[in-house]
Coordinates of C-alpha atoms and ligand atoms in Angstrom, one line a residue:
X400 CA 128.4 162.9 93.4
X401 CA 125.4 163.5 95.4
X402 CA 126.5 165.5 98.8
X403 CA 123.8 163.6 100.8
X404 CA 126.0 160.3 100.3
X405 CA 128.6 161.6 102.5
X406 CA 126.9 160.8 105.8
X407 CA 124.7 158.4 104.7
X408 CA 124.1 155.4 106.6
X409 CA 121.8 152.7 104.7
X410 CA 118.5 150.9 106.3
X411 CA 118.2 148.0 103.8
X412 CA 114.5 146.6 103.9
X413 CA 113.0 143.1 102.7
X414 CA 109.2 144.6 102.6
X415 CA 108.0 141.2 102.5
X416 CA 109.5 140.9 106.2
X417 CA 109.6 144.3 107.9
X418 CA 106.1 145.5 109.4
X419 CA 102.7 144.2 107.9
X420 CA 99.4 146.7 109.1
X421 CA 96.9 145.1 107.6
X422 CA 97.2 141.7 109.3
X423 CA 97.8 139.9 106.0
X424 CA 101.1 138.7 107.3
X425 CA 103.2 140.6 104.7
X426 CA 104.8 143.7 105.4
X427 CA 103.4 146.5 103.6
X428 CA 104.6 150.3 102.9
X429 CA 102.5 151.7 105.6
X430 CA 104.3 149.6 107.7
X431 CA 107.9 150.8 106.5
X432 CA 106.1 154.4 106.5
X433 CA 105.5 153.7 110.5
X434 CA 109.0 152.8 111.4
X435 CA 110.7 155.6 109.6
X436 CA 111.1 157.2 113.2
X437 CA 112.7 153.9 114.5
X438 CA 115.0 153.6 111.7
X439 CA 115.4 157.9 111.7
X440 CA 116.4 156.9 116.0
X441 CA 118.2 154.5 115.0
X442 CA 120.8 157.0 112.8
X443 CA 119.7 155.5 109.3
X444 CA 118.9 158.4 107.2
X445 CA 118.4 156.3 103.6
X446 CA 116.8 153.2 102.8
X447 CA 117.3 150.6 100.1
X448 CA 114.2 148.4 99.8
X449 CA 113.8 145.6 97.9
X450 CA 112.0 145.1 94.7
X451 CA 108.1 146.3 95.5
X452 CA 106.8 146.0 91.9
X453 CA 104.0 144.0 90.5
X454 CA 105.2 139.8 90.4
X455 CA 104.8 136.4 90.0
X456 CA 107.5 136.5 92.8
X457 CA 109.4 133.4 91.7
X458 CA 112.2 135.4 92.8
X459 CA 110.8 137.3 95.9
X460 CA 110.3 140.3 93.3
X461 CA 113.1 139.8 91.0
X462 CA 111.0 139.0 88.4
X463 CA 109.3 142.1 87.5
X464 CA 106.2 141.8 86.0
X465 CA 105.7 145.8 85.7
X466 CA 108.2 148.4 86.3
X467 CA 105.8 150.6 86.9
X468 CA 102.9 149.8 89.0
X469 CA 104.1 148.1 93.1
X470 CA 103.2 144.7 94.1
X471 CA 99.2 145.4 95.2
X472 CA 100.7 143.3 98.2
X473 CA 102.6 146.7 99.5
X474 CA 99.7 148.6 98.9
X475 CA 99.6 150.9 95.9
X476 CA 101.7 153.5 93.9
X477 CA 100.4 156.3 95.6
X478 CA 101.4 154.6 99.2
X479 CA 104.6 154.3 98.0
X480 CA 104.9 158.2 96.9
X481 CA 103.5 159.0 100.1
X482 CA 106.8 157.0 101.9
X483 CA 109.1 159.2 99.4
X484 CA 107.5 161.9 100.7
X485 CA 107.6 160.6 104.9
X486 CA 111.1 159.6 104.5
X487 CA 112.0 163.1 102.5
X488 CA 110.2 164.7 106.1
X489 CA 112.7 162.8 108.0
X490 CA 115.8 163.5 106.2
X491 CA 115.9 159.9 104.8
X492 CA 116.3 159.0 101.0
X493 CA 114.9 156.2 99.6
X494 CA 116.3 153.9 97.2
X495 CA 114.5 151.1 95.1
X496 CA 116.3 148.4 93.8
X497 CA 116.7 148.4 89.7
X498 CA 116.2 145.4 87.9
X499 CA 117.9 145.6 84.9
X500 CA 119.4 142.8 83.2
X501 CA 115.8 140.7 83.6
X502 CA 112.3 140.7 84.1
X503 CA 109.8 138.0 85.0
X504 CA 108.2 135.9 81.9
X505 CA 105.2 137.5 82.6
X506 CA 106.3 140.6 81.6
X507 CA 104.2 142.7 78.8
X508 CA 107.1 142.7 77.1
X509 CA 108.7 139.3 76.9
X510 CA 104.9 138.4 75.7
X511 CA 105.2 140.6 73.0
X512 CA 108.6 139.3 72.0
X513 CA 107.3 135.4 72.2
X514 CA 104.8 136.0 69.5
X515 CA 106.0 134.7 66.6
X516 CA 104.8 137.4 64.1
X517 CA 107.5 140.3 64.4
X518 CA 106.7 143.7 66.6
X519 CA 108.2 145.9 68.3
X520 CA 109.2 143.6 71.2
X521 CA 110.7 140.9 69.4
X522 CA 114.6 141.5 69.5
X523 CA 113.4 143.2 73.7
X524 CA 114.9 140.1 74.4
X525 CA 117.6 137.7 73.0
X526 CA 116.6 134.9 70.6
X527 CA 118.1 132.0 68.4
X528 CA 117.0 131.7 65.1
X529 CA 115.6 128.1 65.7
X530 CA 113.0 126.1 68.4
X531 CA 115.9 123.5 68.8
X532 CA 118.9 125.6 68.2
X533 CA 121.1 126.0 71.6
X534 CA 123.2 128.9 72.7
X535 CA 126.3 127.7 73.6
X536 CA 127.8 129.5 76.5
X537 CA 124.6 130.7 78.2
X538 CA 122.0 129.2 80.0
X539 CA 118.5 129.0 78.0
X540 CA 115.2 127.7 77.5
X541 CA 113.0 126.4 74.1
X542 CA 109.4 125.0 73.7
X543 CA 107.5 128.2 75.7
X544 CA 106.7 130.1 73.4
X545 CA 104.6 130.7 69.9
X546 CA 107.7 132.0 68.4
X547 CA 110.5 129.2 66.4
X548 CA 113.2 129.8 68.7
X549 CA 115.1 129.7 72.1
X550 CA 116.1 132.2 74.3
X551 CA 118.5 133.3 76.9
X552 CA 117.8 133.5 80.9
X553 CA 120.1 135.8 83.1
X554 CA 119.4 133.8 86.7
X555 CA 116.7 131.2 87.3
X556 CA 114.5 129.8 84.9
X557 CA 111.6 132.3 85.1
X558 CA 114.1 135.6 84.1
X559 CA 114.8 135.6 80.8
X560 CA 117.8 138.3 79.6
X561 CA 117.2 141.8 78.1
X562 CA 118.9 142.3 75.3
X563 CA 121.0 145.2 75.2
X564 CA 123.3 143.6 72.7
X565 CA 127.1 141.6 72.2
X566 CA 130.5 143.0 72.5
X567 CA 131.3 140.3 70.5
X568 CA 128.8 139.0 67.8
X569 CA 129.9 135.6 66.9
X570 CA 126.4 134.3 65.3
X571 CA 123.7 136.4 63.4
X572 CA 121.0 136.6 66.3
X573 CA 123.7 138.2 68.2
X574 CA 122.9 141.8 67.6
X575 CA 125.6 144.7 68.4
X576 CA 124.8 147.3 71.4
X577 CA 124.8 149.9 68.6
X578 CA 121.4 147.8 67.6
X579 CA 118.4 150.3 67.5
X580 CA 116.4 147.8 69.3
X581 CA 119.4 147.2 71.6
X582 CA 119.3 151.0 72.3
X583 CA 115.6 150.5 72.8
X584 CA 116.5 148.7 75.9
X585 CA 118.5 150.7 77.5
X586 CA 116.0 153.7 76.8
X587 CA 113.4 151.3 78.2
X588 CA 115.1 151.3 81.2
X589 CA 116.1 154.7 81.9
X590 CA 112.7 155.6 80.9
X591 CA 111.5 153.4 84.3
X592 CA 114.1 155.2 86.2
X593 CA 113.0 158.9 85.4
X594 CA 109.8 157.5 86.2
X595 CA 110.3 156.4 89.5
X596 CA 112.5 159.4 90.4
X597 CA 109.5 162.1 89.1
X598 CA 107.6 160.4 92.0
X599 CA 110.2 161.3 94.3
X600 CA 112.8 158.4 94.4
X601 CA 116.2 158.8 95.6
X602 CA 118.0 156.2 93.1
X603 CA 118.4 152.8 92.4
X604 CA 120.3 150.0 94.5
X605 CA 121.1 147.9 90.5
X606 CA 120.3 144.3 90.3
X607 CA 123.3 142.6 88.9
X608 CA 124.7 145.4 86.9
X609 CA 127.4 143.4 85.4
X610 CA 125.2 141.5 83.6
X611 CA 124.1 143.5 80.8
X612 CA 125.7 143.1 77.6
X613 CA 126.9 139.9 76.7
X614 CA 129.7 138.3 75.4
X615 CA 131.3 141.1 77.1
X616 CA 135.1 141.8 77.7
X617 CA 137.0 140.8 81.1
X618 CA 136.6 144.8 82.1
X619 CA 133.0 144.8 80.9
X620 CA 133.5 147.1 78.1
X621 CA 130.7 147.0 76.9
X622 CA 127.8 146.7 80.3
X623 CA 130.3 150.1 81.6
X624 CA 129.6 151.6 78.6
X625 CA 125.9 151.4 79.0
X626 CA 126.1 152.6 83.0
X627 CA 128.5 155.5 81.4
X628 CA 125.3 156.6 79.4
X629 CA 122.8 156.4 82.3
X630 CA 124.9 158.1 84.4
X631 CA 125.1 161.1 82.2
X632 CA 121.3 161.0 82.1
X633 CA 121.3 160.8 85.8
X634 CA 124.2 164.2 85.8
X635 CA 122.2 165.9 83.6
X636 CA 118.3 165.6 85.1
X637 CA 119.1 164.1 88.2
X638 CA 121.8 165.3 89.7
X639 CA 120.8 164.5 93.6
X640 CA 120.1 160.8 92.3
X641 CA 122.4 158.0 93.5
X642 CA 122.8 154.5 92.2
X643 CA 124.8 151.8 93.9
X644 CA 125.7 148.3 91.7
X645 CA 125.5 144.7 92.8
X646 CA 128.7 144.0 91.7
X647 CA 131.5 143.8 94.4
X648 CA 134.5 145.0 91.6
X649 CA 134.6 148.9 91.8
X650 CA 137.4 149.3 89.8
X651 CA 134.8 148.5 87.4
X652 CA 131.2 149.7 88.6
X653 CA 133.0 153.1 90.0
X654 CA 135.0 153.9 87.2
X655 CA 131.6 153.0 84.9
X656 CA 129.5 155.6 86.3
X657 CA 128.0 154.2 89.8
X658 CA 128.6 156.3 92.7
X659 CA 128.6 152.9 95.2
X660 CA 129.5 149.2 94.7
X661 CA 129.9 147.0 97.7
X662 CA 131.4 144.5 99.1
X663 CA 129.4 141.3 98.6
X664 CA 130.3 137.9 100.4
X665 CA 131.7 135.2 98.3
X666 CA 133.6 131.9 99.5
X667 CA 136.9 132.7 100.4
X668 CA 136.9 136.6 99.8
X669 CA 138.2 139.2 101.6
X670 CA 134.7 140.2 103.0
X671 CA 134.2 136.7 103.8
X672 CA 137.0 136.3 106.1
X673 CA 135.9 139.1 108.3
X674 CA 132.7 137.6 109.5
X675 CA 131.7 134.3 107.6
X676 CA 134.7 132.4 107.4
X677 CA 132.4 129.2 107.9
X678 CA 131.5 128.0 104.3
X679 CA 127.8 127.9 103.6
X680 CA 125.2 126.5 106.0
X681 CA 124.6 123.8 103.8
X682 CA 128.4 123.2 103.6
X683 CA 130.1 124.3 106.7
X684 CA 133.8 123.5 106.3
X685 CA 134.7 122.9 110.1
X686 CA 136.2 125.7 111.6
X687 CA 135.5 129.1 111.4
X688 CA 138.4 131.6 110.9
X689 CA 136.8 135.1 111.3
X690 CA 138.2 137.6 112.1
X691 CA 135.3 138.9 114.3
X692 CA 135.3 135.1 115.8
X693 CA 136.9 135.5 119.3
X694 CA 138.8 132.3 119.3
X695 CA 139.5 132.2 115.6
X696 CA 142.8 133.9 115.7
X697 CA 141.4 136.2 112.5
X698 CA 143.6 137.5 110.4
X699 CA 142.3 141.1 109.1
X700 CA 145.1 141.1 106.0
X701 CA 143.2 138.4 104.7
X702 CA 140.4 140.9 104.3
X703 CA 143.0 144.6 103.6
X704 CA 144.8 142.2 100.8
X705 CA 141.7 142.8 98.6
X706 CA 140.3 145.9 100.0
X707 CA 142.7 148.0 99.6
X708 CA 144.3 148.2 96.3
X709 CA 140.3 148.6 95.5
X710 CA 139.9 151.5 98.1
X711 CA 143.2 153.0 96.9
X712 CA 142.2 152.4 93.3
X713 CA 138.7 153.7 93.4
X714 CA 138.3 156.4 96.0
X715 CA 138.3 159.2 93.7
X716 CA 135.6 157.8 91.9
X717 CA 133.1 156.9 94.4
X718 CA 132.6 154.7 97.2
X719 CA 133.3 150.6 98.1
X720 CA 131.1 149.5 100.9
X721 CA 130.6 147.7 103.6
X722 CA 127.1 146.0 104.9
X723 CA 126.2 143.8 107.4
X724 CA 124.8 141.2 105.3
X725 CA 122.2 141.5 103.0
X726 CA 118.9 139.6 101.8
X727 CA 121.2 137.0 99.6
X728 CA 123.8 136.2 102.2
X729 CA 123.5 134.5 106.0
X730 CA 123.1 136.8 108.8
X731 CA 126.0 137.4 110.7
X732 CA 124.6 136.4 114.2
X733 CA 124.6 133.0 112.8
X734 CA 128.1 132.4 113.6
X735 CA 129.0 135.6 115.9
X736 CA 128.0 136.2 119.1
X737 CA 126.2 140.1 120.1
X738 CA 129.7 140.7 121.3
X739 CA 131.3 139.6 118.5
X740 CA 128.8 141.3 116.4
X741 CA 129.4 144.6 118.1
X742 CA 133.1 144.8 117.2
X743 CA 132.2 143.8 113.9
X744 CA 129.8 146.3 113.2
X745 CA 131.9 149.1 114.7
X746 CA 134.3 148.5 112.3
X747 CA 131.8 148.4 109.5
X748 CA 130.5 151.9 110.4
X749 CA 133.7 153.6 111.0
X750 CA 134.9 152.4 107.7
X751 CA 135.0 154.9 104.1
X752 CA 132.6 154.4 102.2
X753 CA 128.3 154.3 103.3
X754 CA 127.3 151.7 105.5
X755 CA 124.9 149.8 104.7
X756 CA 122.8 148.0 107.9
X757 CA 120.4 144.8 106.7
X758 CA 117.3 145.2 108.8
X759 CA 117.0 143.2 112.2
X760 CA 121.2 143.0 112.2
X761 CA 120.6 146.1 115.0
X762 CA 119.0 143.5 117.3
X763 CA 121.1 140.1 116.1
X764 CA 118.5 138.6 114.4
X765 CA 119.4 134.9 114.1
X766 CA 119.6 132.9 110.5
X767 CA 116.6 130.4 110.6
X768 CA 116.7 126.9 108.7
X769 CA 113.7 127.1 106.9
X770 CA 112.5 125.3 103.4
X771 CA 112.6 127.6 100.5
X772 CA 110.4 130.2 99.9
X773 CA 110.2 132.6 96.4
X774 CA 113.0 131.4 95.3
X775 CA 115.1 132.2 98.3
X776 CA 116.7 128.8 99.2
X777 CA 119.5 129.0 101.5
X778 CA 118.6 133.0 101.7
X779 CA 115.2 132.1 103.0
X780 CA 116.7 131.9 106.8
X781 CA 117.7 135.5 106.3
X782 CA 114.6 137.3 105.6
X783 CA 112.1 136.5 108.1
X784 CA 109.7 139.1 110.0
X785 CA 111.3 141.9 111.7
X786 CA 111.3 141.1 115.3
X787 CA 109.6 144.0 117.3
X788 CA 108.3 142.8 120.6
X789 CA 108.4 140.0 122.6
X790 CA 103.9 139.5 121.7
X791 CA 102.4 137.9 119.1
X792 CA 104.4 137.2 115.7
X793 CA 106.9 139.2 117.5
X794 CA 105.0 142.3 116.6
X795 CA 105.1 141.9 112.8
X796 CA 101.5 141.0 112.2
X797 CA 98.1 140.4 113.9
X798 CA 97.7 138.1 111.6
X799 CA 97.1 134.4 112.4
X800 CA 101.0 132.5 112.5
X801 CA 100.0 130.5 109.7
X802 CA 99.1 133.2 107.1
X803 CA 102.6 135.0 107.9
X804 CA 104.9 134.9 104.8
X805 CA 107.3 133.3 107.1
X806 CA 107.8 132.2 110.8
X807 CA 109.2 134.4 113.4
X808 CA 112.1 133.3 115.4
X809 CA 110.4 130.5 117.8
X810 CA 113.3 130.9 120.3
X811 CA 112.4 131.8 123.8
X812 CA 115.1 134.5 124.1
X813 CA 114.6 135.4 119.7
X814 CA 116.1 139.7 120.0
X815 CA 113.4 141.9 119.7
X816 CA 113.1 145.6 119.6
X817 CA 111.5 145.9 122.6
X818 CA 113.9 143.4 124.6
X819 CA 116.7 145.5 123.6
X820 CA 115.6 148.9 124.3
X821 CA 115.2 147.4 127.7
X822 CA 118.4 146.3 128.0
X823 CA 121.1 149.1 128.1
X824 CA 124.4 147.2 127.1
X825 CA 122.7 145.9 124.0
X826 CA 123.7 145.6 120.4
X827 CA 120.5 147.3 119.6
X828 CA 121.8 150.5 121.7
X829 CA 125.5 150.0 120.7
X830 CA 124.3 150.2 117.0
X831 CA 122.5 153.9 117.9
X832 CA 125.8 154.6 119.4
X833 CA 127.9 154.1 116.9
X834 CA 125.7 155.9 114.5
X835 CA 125.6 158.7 116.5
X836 CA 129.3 159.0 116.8
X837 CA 130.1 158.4 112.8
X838 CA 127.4 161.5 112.2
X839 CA 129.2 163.3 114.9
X840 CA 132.6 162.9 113.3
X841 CA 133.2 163.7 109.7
X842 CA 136.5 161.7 109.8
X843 CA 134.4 158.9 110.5
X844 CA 132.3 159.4 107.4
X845 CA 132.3 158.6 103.5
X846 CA 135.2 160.6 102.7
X847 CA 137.9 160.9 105.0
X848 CA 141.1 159.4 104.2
X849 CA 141.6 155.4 105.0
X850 CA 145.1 154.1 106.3
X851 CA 146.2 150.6 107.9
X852 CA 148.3 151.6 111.0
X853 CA 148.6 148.0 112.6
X854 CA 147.8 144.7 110.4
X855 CA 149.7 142.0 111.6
X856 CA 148.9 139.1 109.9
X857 CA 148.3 136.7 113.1
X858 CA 148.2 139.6 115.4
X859 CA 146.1 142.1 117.0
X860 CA 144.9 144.5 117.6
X861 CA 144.0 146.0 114.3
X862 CA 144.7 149.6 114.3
X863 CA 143.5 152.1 111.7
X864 CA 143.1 155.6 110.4
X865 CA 140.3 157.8 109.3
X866 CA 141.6 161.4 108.6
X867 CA 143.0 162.4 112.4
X868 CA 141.3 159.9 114.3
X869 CA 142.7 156.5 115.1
X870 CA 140.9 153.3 115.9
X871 CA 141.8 150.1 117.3
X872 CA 139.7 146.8 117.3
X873 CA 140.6 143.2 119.2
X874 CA 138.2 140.9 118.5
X875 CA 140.2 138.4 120.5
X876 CA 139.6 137.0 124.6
X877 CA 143.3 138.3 125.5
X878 CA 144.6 141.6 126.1
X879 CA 146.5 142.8 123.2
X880 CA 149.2 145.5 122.6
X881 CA 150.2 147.3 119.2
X882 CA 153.5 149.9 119.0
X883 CA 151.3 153.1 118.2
X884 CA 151.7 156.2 119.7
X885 CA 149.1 158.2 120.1
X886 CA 150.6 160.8 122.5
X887 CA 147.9 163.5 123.1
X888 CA 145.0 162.2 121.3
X889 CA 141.9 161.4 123.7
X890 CA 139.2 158.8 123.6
X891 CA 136.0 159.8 122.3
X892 CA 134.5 156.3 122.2
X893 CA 135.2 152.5 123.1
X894 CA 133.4 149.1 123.7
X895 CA 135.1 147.4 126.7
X896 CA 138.6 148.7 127.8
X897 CA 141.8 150.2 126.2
X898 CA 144.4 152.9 126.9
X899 CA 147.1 154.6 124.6
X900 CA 150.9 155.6 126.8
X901 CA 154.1 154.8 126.5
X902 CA 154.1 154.7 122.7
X903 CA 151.9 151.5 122.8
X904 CA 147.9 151.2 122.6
X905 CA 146.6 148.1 124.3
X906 CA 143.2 146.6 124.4
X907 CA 141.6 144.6 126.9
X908 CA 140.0 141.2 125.1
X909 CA 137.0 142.3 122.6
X910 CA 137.3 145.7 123.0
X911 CA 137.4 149.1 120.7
X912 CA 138.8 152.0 120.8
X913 CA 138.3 155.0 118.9
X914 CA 141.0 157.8 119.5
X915 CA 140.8 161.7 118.6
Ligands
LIG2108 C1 120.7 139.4 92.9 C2 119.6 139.6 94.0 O1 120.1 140.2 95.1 C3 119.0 138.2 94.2 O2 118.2 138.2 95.3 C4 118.3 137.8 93.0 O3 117.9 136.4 93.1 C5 119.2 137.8 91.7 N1 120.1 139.0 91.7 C6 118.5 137.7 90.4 O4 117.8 139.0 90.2
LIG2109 CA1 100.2 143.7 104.9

């Protein structure tokens, strides 16, 4: 396990979105490069940013084109070395997001395997035998290529799947993982990694890393085994390295090899409840039952019901995470208030696990309803320009509004950096303070011990344990009262009001309490 991961607190960055310095309208790596010492202030000290590499971007950079060279959009390789090296200056690591399971169908490689004389590329991806024949079970496309046959996509229609084999072969183009070529892939890939992390990379944030092999088992037998493998590479050469899945089952990605999963929002989950109880903006089901929703009556067992036999299952192993959203999911100032926000990030960053903070959810950057844009759809509201100051393109760009890759918040009051840092009682400032006080405390960090002390279902407050200190949370308007004692501890920190006596600990409405 790499030590820095223990008080890590993660800066995820859209690049697209976050500062552009050339007045193109798209953020660029100089521009991450000049915020590092906002982000450093803020108490981020690593950064996962999105995919940067070359792109047809029909999936904002999820369709690689070239592992190996960035998107000349960003600037070039050697600015993006030079941001290793910045961040390294600053005590931040930097981690770039993996895209295993796909590239784009402009890929060198997936050209190679189209041709329909045989190479070295041909079985790089996974083929039928026949132009017409289908492949039942998966999604897939025929009629694009020179060669006679279809093949298989793993997300939209412009990704098709790398093959790194079947579990299960059921039909002769099915090849097992044992395959050479199948090997091949997953060389391929780790090959890209060692590349990236020569030039000073931290890890790998991995791109649905569930989705390798197919016809895989319910446990993933066979996609584990391949993370098992890269992990050992990783162990051996890179021992500092860290790589975090998308894939929201760590009794799964941890016990495979990853050192982080997290928690990813999906209707009706556990994560879910705690902040986006709402449905989908495109399919709000009426009421909103949050648990960070002051009126909503939340119920936080709704959320420990699901997080803890994974905490309790996985902790040895690595760590389950918590973010704030991320660049697939609505932001959570769409439905919570800053208030609400700020209980609901206090409990996110005093939680086990690393933190992971989705840029502009420091200042409560709102969701926007916007048409699609690189294949973003819904998740197009959640990625606009970073929000800086309250001047032009709200500090982004100097470029004209138009040419900007997407609006800034219109909003007469839209959060900005520079409104906040104004304003002491902020969420922007509450943010930095929380930070500061989980680097301050270790029992507030990765590893310390996790314990429910108070979970009610229908009641607050929610009271909790990291190793000795004890925490208390009440999203609610009413003051609340739990039976804890917690004779002879002191408060270190707290958003609104709360005292602990008399063998009880009560909490004025939305209020925190963290007790040492
Ligand atoms: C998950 C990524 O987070 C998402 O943005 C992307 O569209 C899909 N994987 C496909 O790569
Ligand atoms: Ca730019």
């Amino acid at each position: 396990m790499p030590k820095w991961l223990k008080d890590a607190v993660f800066y995820e960055i859209y690049p697209q979105s976050f500062y552009d310095t050339n007045g193109d309208g798209i953020g660029d790596f100089n521009g991450i490069i000049e915020k590092l010492d906002y982000i450093k202030g803020l108490g981020c000290n690593a950064l996962w940013i999105n995919p940067c590499y070359d792109s047809p971007f029909k999936d904002a950079g999820y369709d690689v084109r070239d592992y190996k060279k960035v998107a000349p959009r960003y600037g070039t390789n050697d600015d993006l070395y030079r941001l290793f090296g910045e961040a390294h200056k600053r005590g931040i690591h930097v981690l770039l997001d993996l895209v295993p399971g796909h590239t784009s169908e402009e890929h060198e490689w997936f050209r190679e395997s189209g041709k329909a004389e045989k190479n070295e590329f041909s079985n790089r991806y996974i083929w039928t035998n026949f132009c017409f024949q289908p492949m039942p079970g998966y999604p897939y496309v025929g009629g694009e290529c020179e060669r006679s046959a279809t093949y298989m996509l793993n997300f939209f229609k412009c990704q098709p799947a790398l093959n790194y084999g079947f579990l299960d072969c059921k039909e002769d183009w099915q090849l097992p993982m044992d395959h050479p070529d199948c090997i091949a892939t997953r060389e391929a890939m780790k090959d890209v990694m060692r590349f990236w992390l020569d030039h000073g990379c931290d890890g790998f944030r991995v791109d649905m890393a569930y989705s390798l092999v197919k016809n895989d088992d319910e446990v993933r037998s066979g996609t584990c085994a391949i993370w098992r493998n890269v992990r050992e590479m990783l162990d051996a050469e890179y021992p500092e390295a860290a790589i975090v899945a998308e894939w929201g089952d760590p009794q799964l990605s941890l016990k495979a090899g990853f050192h982080m999963d997290f928690n990813l929002n999906r209707p009706d989950n556990g994560y879910n409840s705690l902040m986006r109880d709402y449905g989908m903006p495109d399919k709000l089901h009426g009421e909103d039952n949050s648990f960070f929703k002051k009126d909503a009556h939340g119920d936080i067992t709704r959320f420990l019901t699901e997080y803890l036999p994974n905490y309790e299952g996985t902790k040895e192993d690595g760590y389950y995470c918590l973010i704030t959203c991320n660049h697939d999911t609505v932001r959570p100032k769409y439905n919570l208030s800053d208030e609400e926000l700020k209980l609901a990030y206090a409990f996110i960053f005093t939680m086990p696990g690393v933190p992971f903070l989705y840029y502009g959810d420091e200042i409560g950057m709102r969701y926007l309803d916007l048409p699609t844009k690189e294949g973003g759809y819904f998740r197009t509201g959640a990625r606009t320009p970073m929000q800086w100051t309250k001047g032009k393109n709200a500090g982004f760009s100097t470029g004209e509004a138009d040419a900007l890759y997407l609006p800034v918040d219109p909003a007469a009051d839209a959060p900005s950096v520079e409104s906040q840092e104004a304003e002491a009682d902020s969420l922007l400032h509450t943010v930095r303070a929380l930070l500061a006080l989980r680097h301050a405390e270790e029992d507030l960090q990765a590893d310390a011990e996790f314990a429910a002390v108070y979970a009610e279902s229908g009641k607050l407050p929610f009271v909790y344990r990291r190793g000795d200190i004890l925490i208390a949370v009440n999203p609610s308007t009413e003051t609340v009262t739990a039976p804890v004692d917690a004779a002879g501890r002191r408060e270190i920190f707290s958003i609104g009001k709360g005292k602990a006596e008399n063998r009880e600990i009560m909490l004025e409405a939305q209020s925190f309490l963290v007790l040492k």
